[in-house]
Amino acid sequence: MPIGLKNSQLMEILDKNQVLSLIGFCKNAGKTTVLNAFLQAAREEKKDLVLGLLSIGLDGESLDRAGTKAKPRILVTAGTLFISQTALWSQSEVTKELVDILGPGGALGSYLLIRARSAGYIQLSGPSSRRQTERVIQALQAHGAERVIIDGSINRRVMDWQKEQTLLLATAPFCFQREEDALAETLFLYDLLANLPLRIDLDSAAHAAFVKGQEIIREFSLEQIYQNDLPWNLFHEQLCDGFYFQGAITNAFLTELNQNTKFDQGFSLIIPNGSKIMLDSKQWTFWQERGLRVYAFNNFTVGGIFVNQQDQYGLISPERQFFKELCFQAKCAVFDIKEGLACNIPV
């Protein structure tokens, strides 16, 4: 049963988690609206909380890249730490203190760690690589950020720079051709990230490894993977029954892997976490029907699914069926910021 959205519900998520990562299912799914809701909740409920903000890309512009559609801007309070770049310095309408220079960031110049000395609108930036993002998070925390919020990019699934991060999923019916597809894909990604069966009995730092039961049989480097220099005969000789892999799990990868190992003969694929899987729900079903079993070293915590039920014209279905179905089927909190609704809130 949906209830009214309250600041305390968002603060519960913020209080419990050091790092929050926003993932959008498509452009205009509402990531920045969600970010602003957390900023407002902190502003009204916990004024002294120091937040650190960064983006995987650019966020906070007043118009989209085509210059035709207004976008929600990012409003911060004095004391907020955020990441921007040299060329964007003047785009943040706050009194700024340059805290640190974090290295080159391409055409827009170096990444800058800035402290807002007044309230106002900012433009966020940040790196897209795992290693750089982890360093930026550490820099924000070292300079006093008590909580870090990452405004992630569209459809970004490989974002496992910190195991302890909590994910926030921003979705909308218009991200897909049909509302039933939106529901299926949203629930699918939620399950991939939060609910894969776990294998915590293995320990390997290699890019890939052959596995037999709980034992690592042989480890392989990234170079060996590229050269396809792997002794697949070990599977045919039943000396291995599993494959650990740190890379992206694509349809093409699974096609080749199945040819070498045969999924229907007790084979297991072991991955760091569900963010590595680059399949849609139909592709996932296809491979599971052929015997693929996937295990993860760890799952993410999903702090909530955030729904934008408005279409590009600001219209909303009066039945709000998408929100209601997510409330019924998802095993986590579901929010609609614009409509002021929430459900599945822990008591």
Coordinates of C-alpha atoms in Angstrom, one line a residue:
M1 CA 0.0 0.0 0.0
P2 CA 1.6 3.3 -1.1
I3 CA 2.0 6.0 1.6
G4 CA 3.2 9.6 1.5
L5 CA 6.9 10.3 0.9
K6 CA 8.7 11.7 3.9
N7 CA 12.2 13.1 4.3
S8 CA 12.7 10.6 7.1
Q9 CA 12.4 7.7 4.7
L10 CA 15.3 9.1 2.5
M11 CA 17.3 10.0 5.6
E12 CA 17.0 6.4 6.8
I13 CA 18.8 5.4 3.6
L14 CA 21.4 8.2 3.8
D15 CA 22.1 7.5 7.5
K16 CA 22.8 3.8 6.9
N17 CA 25.1 4.0 3.9
Q18 CA 28.5 5.6 3.4
V19 CA 28.3 5.6 -0.4
L20 CA 25.1 5.8 -2.6
S21 CA 25.3 5.2 -6.3
L22 CA 22.4 6.3 -8.6
I23 CA 21.8 4.2 -11.7
G24 CA 19.5 5.4 -14.4
F25 CA 17.7 3.1 -16.9
C26 CA 17.6 5.8 -19.6
K27 CA 18.0 9.5 -20.2
N28 CA 15.5 11.5 -18.1
A29 CA 14.7 8.6 -15.8
G30 CA 15.0 11.0 -12.9
K31 CA 18.4 10.5 -11.4
T32 CA 18.9 14.2 -10.7
T33 CA 15.4 14.5 -9.3
V34 CA 16.3 11.7 -6.9
L35 CA 19.7 13.4 -6.0
N36 CA 17.9 16.7 -5.3
A37 CA 15.4 14.9 -3.0
F38 CA 18.2 13.5 -0.9
L39 CA 19.9 16.9 -0.8
Q40 CA 16.6 18.5 0.3
A41 CA 16.0 15.8 3.0
A42 CA 19.5 16.4 4.4
R43 CA 19.1 20.1 4.2
E44 CA 15.8 20.0 6.2
E45 CA 16.6 17.1 8.6
K46 CA 20.4 17.1 9.2
K47 CA 21.9 20.5 8.3
D48 CA 25.4 19.6 9.6
L49 CA 25.8 16.5 7.5
V50 CA 28.6 17.0 5.0
L51 CA 27.8 15.5 1.7
G52 CA 30.2 14.7 -1.1
L53 CA 28.9 14.6 -4.7
L54 CA 30.3 13.4 -8.0
S55 CA 28.9 12.3 -11.4
I56 CA 29.9 9.7 -13.9
G57 CA 29.8 12.2 -16.7
L58 CA 28.2 15.6 -16.5
D59 CA 25.1 16.6 -14.4
G60 CA 23.5 19.8 -13.3
E61 CA 23.2 21.6 -16.7
S62 CA 20.2 23.8 -17.1
L63 CA 19.5 22.4 -20.6
D64 CA 20.1 19.1 -22.3
R65 CA 23.0 18.7 -24.8
A66 CA 20.7 19.7 -27.7
G67 CA 19.9 22.9 -25.8
T68 CA 16.1 22.4 -26.2
K69 CA 14.9 20.9 -23.0
A70 CA 15.2 22.1 -19.4
K71 CA 16.9 19.8 -17.0
P72 CA 16.7 19.8 -13.2
R73 CA 19.6 21.6 -11.7
I74 CA 21.5 20.5 -8.5
L75 CA 21.0 22.7 -5.5
V76 CA 23.5 22.4 -2.6
T77 CA 24.0 24.1 0.7
A78 CA 27.2 25.7 2.1
G79 CA 29.7 23.1 3.1
T80 CA 28.9 20.5 0.4
L81 CA 31.9 19.0 -1.3
F82 CA 31.6 18.2 -5.0
I83 CA 33.6 17.3 -8.1
S84 CA 33.8 19.5 -11.2
Q85 CA 36.3 20.3 -13.8
T86 CA 38.4 23.4 -14.8
A87 CA 36.2 24.3 -17.8
L88 CA 33.1 24.1 -15.7
W89 CA 34.4 26.3 -12.8
S90 CA 32.1 29.3 -13.7
Q91 CA 29.1 27.0 -14.2
S92 CA 28.6 26.4 -10.5
E93 CA 26.7 29.4 -9.0
V94 CA 28.1 29.1 -5.5
T95 CA 31.0 30.7 -3.7
K96 CA 33.7 28.1 -4.3
E97 CA 36.8 27.0 -2.3
L98 CA 39.2 24.9 -4.4
V99 CA 40.1 22.1 -2.0
D100 CA 42.2 19.8 -4.2
I101 CA 43.2 19.1 -7.8
L102 CA 42.7 15.4 -8.6
G103 CA 44.4 15.0 -11.9
P104 CA 43.6 15.3 -15.6
G105 CA 40.1 14.8 -16.9
G106 CA 40.3 15.2 -20.7
A107 CA 39.0 18.1 -22.8
L108 CA 37.3 19.8 -19.8
G109 CA 40.5 20.0 -17.8
S110 CA 41.5 18.6 -14.4
Y111 CA 39.1 17.2 -11.9
L112 CA 38.6 19.7 -9.1
L113 CA 37.4 18.9 -5.6
I114 CA 35.4 22.0 -4.5
R115 CA 33.7 23.1 -1.3
A116 CA 30.6 25.2 -1.7
R117 CA 30.9 28.2 0.6
S118 CA 27.4 29.4 -0.1
A119 CA 24.1 27.8 -1.2
G120 CA 23.4 27.6 -4.9
Y121 CA 23.4 25.5 -8.1
I122 CA 26.3 23.4 -9.2
Q123 CA 27.5 21.4 -12.2
L124 CA 28.9 18.0 -11.3
S125 CA 31.5 16.0 -13.1
G126 CA 33.7 13.0 -12.4
P127 CA 35.7 10.1 -14.0
S128 CA 34.1 7.0 -15.5
S129 CA 36.9 4.5 -14.7
R130 CA 36.7 2.3 -11.6
R131 CA 40.2 3.2 -10.4
Q132 CA 39.7 6.9 -10.8
T133 CA 36.3 6.9 -9.2
E134 CA 37.6 5.0 -6.2
R135 CA 40.3 7.6 -5.7
V136 CA 37.8 10.5 -6.0
I137 CA 35.5 8.9 -3.4
Q138 CA 38.5 8.5 -1.1
A139 CA 39.5 12.2 -1.6
L140 CA 36.0 13.4 -0.8
Q141 CA 36.0 11.3 2.4
A142 CA 39.5 12.4 3.3
H143 CA 38.3 16.1 3.1
G144 CA 35.3 15.5 5.3
A145 CA 32.5 14.0 3.3
E146 CA 30.4 11.9 5.7
R147 CA 28.3 10.5 2.9
V148 CA 29.0 10.3 -0.8
I149 CA 26.4 10.3 -3.5
I150 CA 27.4 9.3 -7.1
D151 CA 25.1 10.5 -9.9
G152 CA 25.8 7.5 -12.2
S153 CA 25.5 7.5 -15.9
I154 CA 22.7 5.9 -18.0
N155 CA 22.6 2.1 -18.0
R156 CA 25.8 1.9 -16.1
R157 CA 26.1 -1.6 -14.7
V158 CA 29.8 -2.1 -14.3
M159 CA 30.2 0.3 -11.3
D160 CA 31.6 -2.0 -8.6
W161 CA 34.3 0.4 -7.4
Q162 CA 33.3 -0.1 -3.7
K163 CA 31.7 -3.2 -2.4
E164 CA 30.0 -1.3 0.5
Q165 CA 28.2 1.1 -1.8
T166 CA 24.4 1.0 -1.9
L167 CA 22.6 1.3 -5.2
L168 CA 19.6 3.5 -6.0
L169 CA 17.8 2.5 -9.3
A170 CA 16.0 5.3 -11.3
T171 CA 13.5 3.9 -13.8
A172 CA 10.6 5.0 -15.9
P173 CA 8.0 3.4 -18.2
F174 CA 9.2 5.5 -21.2
C175 CA 12.7 3.9 -21.0
F176 CA 11.2 1.0 -22.9
Q177 CA 8.7 0.5 -25.7
R178 CA 6.1 -1.0 -23.5
E179 CA 5.3 -0.6 -19.8
E180 CA 5.4 -4.4 -19.3
D181 CA 9.0 -4.3 -20.6
A182 CA 9.9 -1.6 -18.2
L183 CA 8.6 -3.6 -15.3
A184 CA 10.4 -6.8 -16.4
E185 CA 13.7 -5.1 -17.0
T186 CA 13.6 -3.1 -13.8
L187 CA 12.9 -6.2 -11.7
F188 CA 15.5 -8.1 -13.7
L189 CA 18.3 -5.6 -13.0
Y190 CA 17.2 -5.4 -9.3
D191 CA 17.5 -9.2 -9.0
L192 CA 20.8 -9.3 -10.8
L193 CA 22.3 -6.7 -8.5
A194 CA 20.8 -7.8 -5.2
N195 CA 19.7 -11.5 -5.4
L196 CA 22.2 -13.7 -7.3
P197 CA 23.1 -16.9 -5.4
L198 CA 26.4 -16.5 -3.7
R199 CA 29.7 -18.4 -3.8
I200 CA 31.9 -17.1 -0.9
D201 CA 34.1 -20.2 -0.7
L202 CA 36.5 -19.0 -3.5
D203 CA 39.3 -16.5 -3.4
S204 CA 41.0 -15.4 -6.6
A205 CA 42.6 -12.1 -7.7
A206 CA 43.1 -13.4 -11.2
H207 CA 41.1 -12.1 -14.2
A208 CA 39.8 -15.6 -14.8
A209 CA 40.2 -19.1 -13.2
F210 CA 39.1 -22.7 -13.7
V211 CA 37.3 -24.1 -10.7
K212 CA 36.5 -27.6 -9.4
G213 CA 34.1 -27.6 -6.5
Q214 CA 35.7 -25.2 -3.9
E215 CA 39.2 -25.3 -5.4
I216 CA 40.9 -23.0 -7.9
I217 CA 42.5 -25.3 -10.5
R218 CA 44.3 -22.7 -12.7
E219 CA 44.3 -18.9 -12.9
F220 CA 44.6 -16.8 -16.1
S221 CA 45.7 -13.3 -17.0
L222 CA 43.8 -10.8 -19.1
E223 CA 46.3 -11.4 -21.9
Q224 CA 45.7 -15.1 -21.9
I225 CA 41.9 -14.4 -22.2
Y226 CA 42.5 -12.1 -25.2
Q227 CA 44.6 -14.7 -26.9
N228 CA 42.0 -17.4 -26.1
D229 CA 44.9 -19.4 -24.6
L230 CA 42.9 -21.5 -22.2
P231 CA 43.0 -25.3 -21.8
W232 CA 39.2 -26.0 -22.3
N233 CA 39.9 -29.7 -22.5
L234 CA 40.0 -29.7 -18.7
F235 CA 36.2 -29.3 -18.8
H236 CA 35.7 -32.1 -21.3
E237 CA 37.9 -34.3 -19.1
Q238 CA 35.8 -33.4 -16.1
L239 CA 38.7 -31.9 -14.2
C240 CA 36.8 -28.6 -13.9
D241 CA 33.2 -27.7 -13.3
G242 CA 33.2 -23.9 -13.0
F243 CA 34.7 -20.7 -14.6
Y244 CA 35.5 -17.6 -12.6
F245 CA 35.5 -14.4 -14.7
Q246 CA 35.9 -10.7 -13.8
G247 CA 35.0 -9.2 -17.2
A248 CA 31.7 -8.3 -18.8
I249 CA 29.2 -11.1 -19.4
T250 CA 27.8 -10.5 -22.9
N251 CA 25.7 -12.6 -25.2
A252 CA 28.8 -13.3 -27.4
F253 CA 30.9 -14.3 -24.4
L254 CA 28.3 -16.8 -23.3
T255 CA 27.9 -18.3 -26.8
E256 CA 31.6 -19.0 -26.9
L257 CA 31.8 -20.2 -23.3
N258 CA 28.9 -22.6 -23.9
Q259 CA 30.7 -24.1 -26.9
N260 CA 33.8 -24.7 -24.8
T261 CA 32.1 -25.9 -21.6
K262 CA 28.5 -27.1 -22.2
F263 CA 26.2 -25.4 -19.7
D264 CA 23.8 -28.4 -19.5
Q265 CA 26.5 -30.6 -17.9
G266 CA 26.7 -29.1 -14.4
F267 CA 28.8 -26.0 -15.4
S268 CA 28.9 -22.9 -13.1
L269 CA 29.9 -19.4 -14.0
I270 CA 31.2 -17.4 -11.0
I271 CA 31.4 -13.5 -11.2
P272 CA 32.3 -10.7 -8.8
N273 CA 28.7 -9.4 -8.8
G274 CA 25.6 -8.9 -11.0
S275 CA 26.8 -5.6 -12.4
K276 CA 29.0 -7.6 -14.8
I277 CA 26.0 -9.1 -16.6
M278 CA 25.3 -7.2 -19.9
L279 CA 22.1 -9.0 -20.9
D280 CA 18.4 -8.1 -21.0
S281 CA 15.9 -10.3 -19.3
K282 CA 15.1 -12.3 -22.5
Q283 CA 18.7 -13.1 -23.1
W284 CA 19.1 -14.1 -19.5
T285 CA 16.1 -16.5 -19.7
F286 CA 17.5 -17.9 -22.9
W287 CA 20.8 -18.9 -21.3
Q288 CA 19.2 -20.2 -18.1
E289 CA 17.0 -22.5 -20.1
R290 CA 20.2 -23.9 -21.6
G291 CA 21.5 -24.8 -18.1
L292 CA 23.6 -21.7 -17.2
R293 CA 24.1 -21.3 -13.5
V294 CA 25.6 -18.0 -12.3
Y295 CA 27.0 -17.3 -8.8
A296 CA 28.4 -14.1 -7.4
F297 CA 31.1 -13.3 -4.8
N298 CA 28.8 -10.7 -3.4
N299 CA 25.5 -8.9 -4.0
F300 CA 24.8 -5.2 -3.7
T301 CA 22.3 -3.6 -1.3
V302 CA 19.6 -1.8 -3.3
G303 CA 18.4 1.1 -1.1
G304 CA 15.4 1.8 -3.3
I305 CA 13.8 1.9 -6.7
F306 CA 12.8 5.4 -7.8
V307 CA 10.1 5.7 -10.4
N308 CA 9.4 8.6 -12.8
Q309 CA 5.9 7.9 -14.1
Q310 CA 5.7 11.1 -16.1
D311 CA 6.4 11.0 -19.9
Q312 CA 8.4 13.6 -21.9
Y313 CA 5.3 15.9 -21.8
G314 CA 4.9 15.7 -18.1
L315 CA 1.8 13.5 -18.4
I316 CA 1.2 10.6 -16.0
S317 CA -1.1 7.6 -16.2
P318 CA -3.9 8.1 -13.7
E319 CA -3.7 4.4 -12.7
R320 CA 0.0 4.7 -11.7
Q321 CA 0.1 1.0 -12.6
F322 CA 3.9 0.8 -13.1
F323 CA 4.5 2.1 -9.6
K324 CA 1.9 -0.2 -8.1
E325 CA 3.3 -3.3 -9.8
L326 CA 6.8 -2.5 -8.5
C327 CA 5.5 -2.0 -5.0
F328 CA 3.9 -5.5 -5.3
Q329 CA 6.8 -7.3 -6.9
A330 CA 10.0 -5.7 -5.7
K331 CA 11.5 -6.7 -2.4
C332 CA 12.8 -3.2 -1.6
A333 CA 11.5 0.3 -1.0
V334 CA 9.9 2.0 -4.0
F335 CA 9.6 5.8 -4.4
D336 CA 8.0 8.3 -6.7
I337 CA 9.6 11.6 -5.9
K338 CA 7.4 13.7 -8.2
E339 CA 4.2 12.3 -6.9
G340 CA 5.3 12.1 -3.3
L341 CA 4.7 8.4 -2.9
A342 CA 6.5 5.5 -1.2
C343 CA 5.9 1.8 -0.5
N344 CA 7.7 -1.2 1.1
I345 CA 9.2 1.1 3.7
P346 CA 10.9 -0.9 6.5
V347 CA 9.1 -0.5 9.8

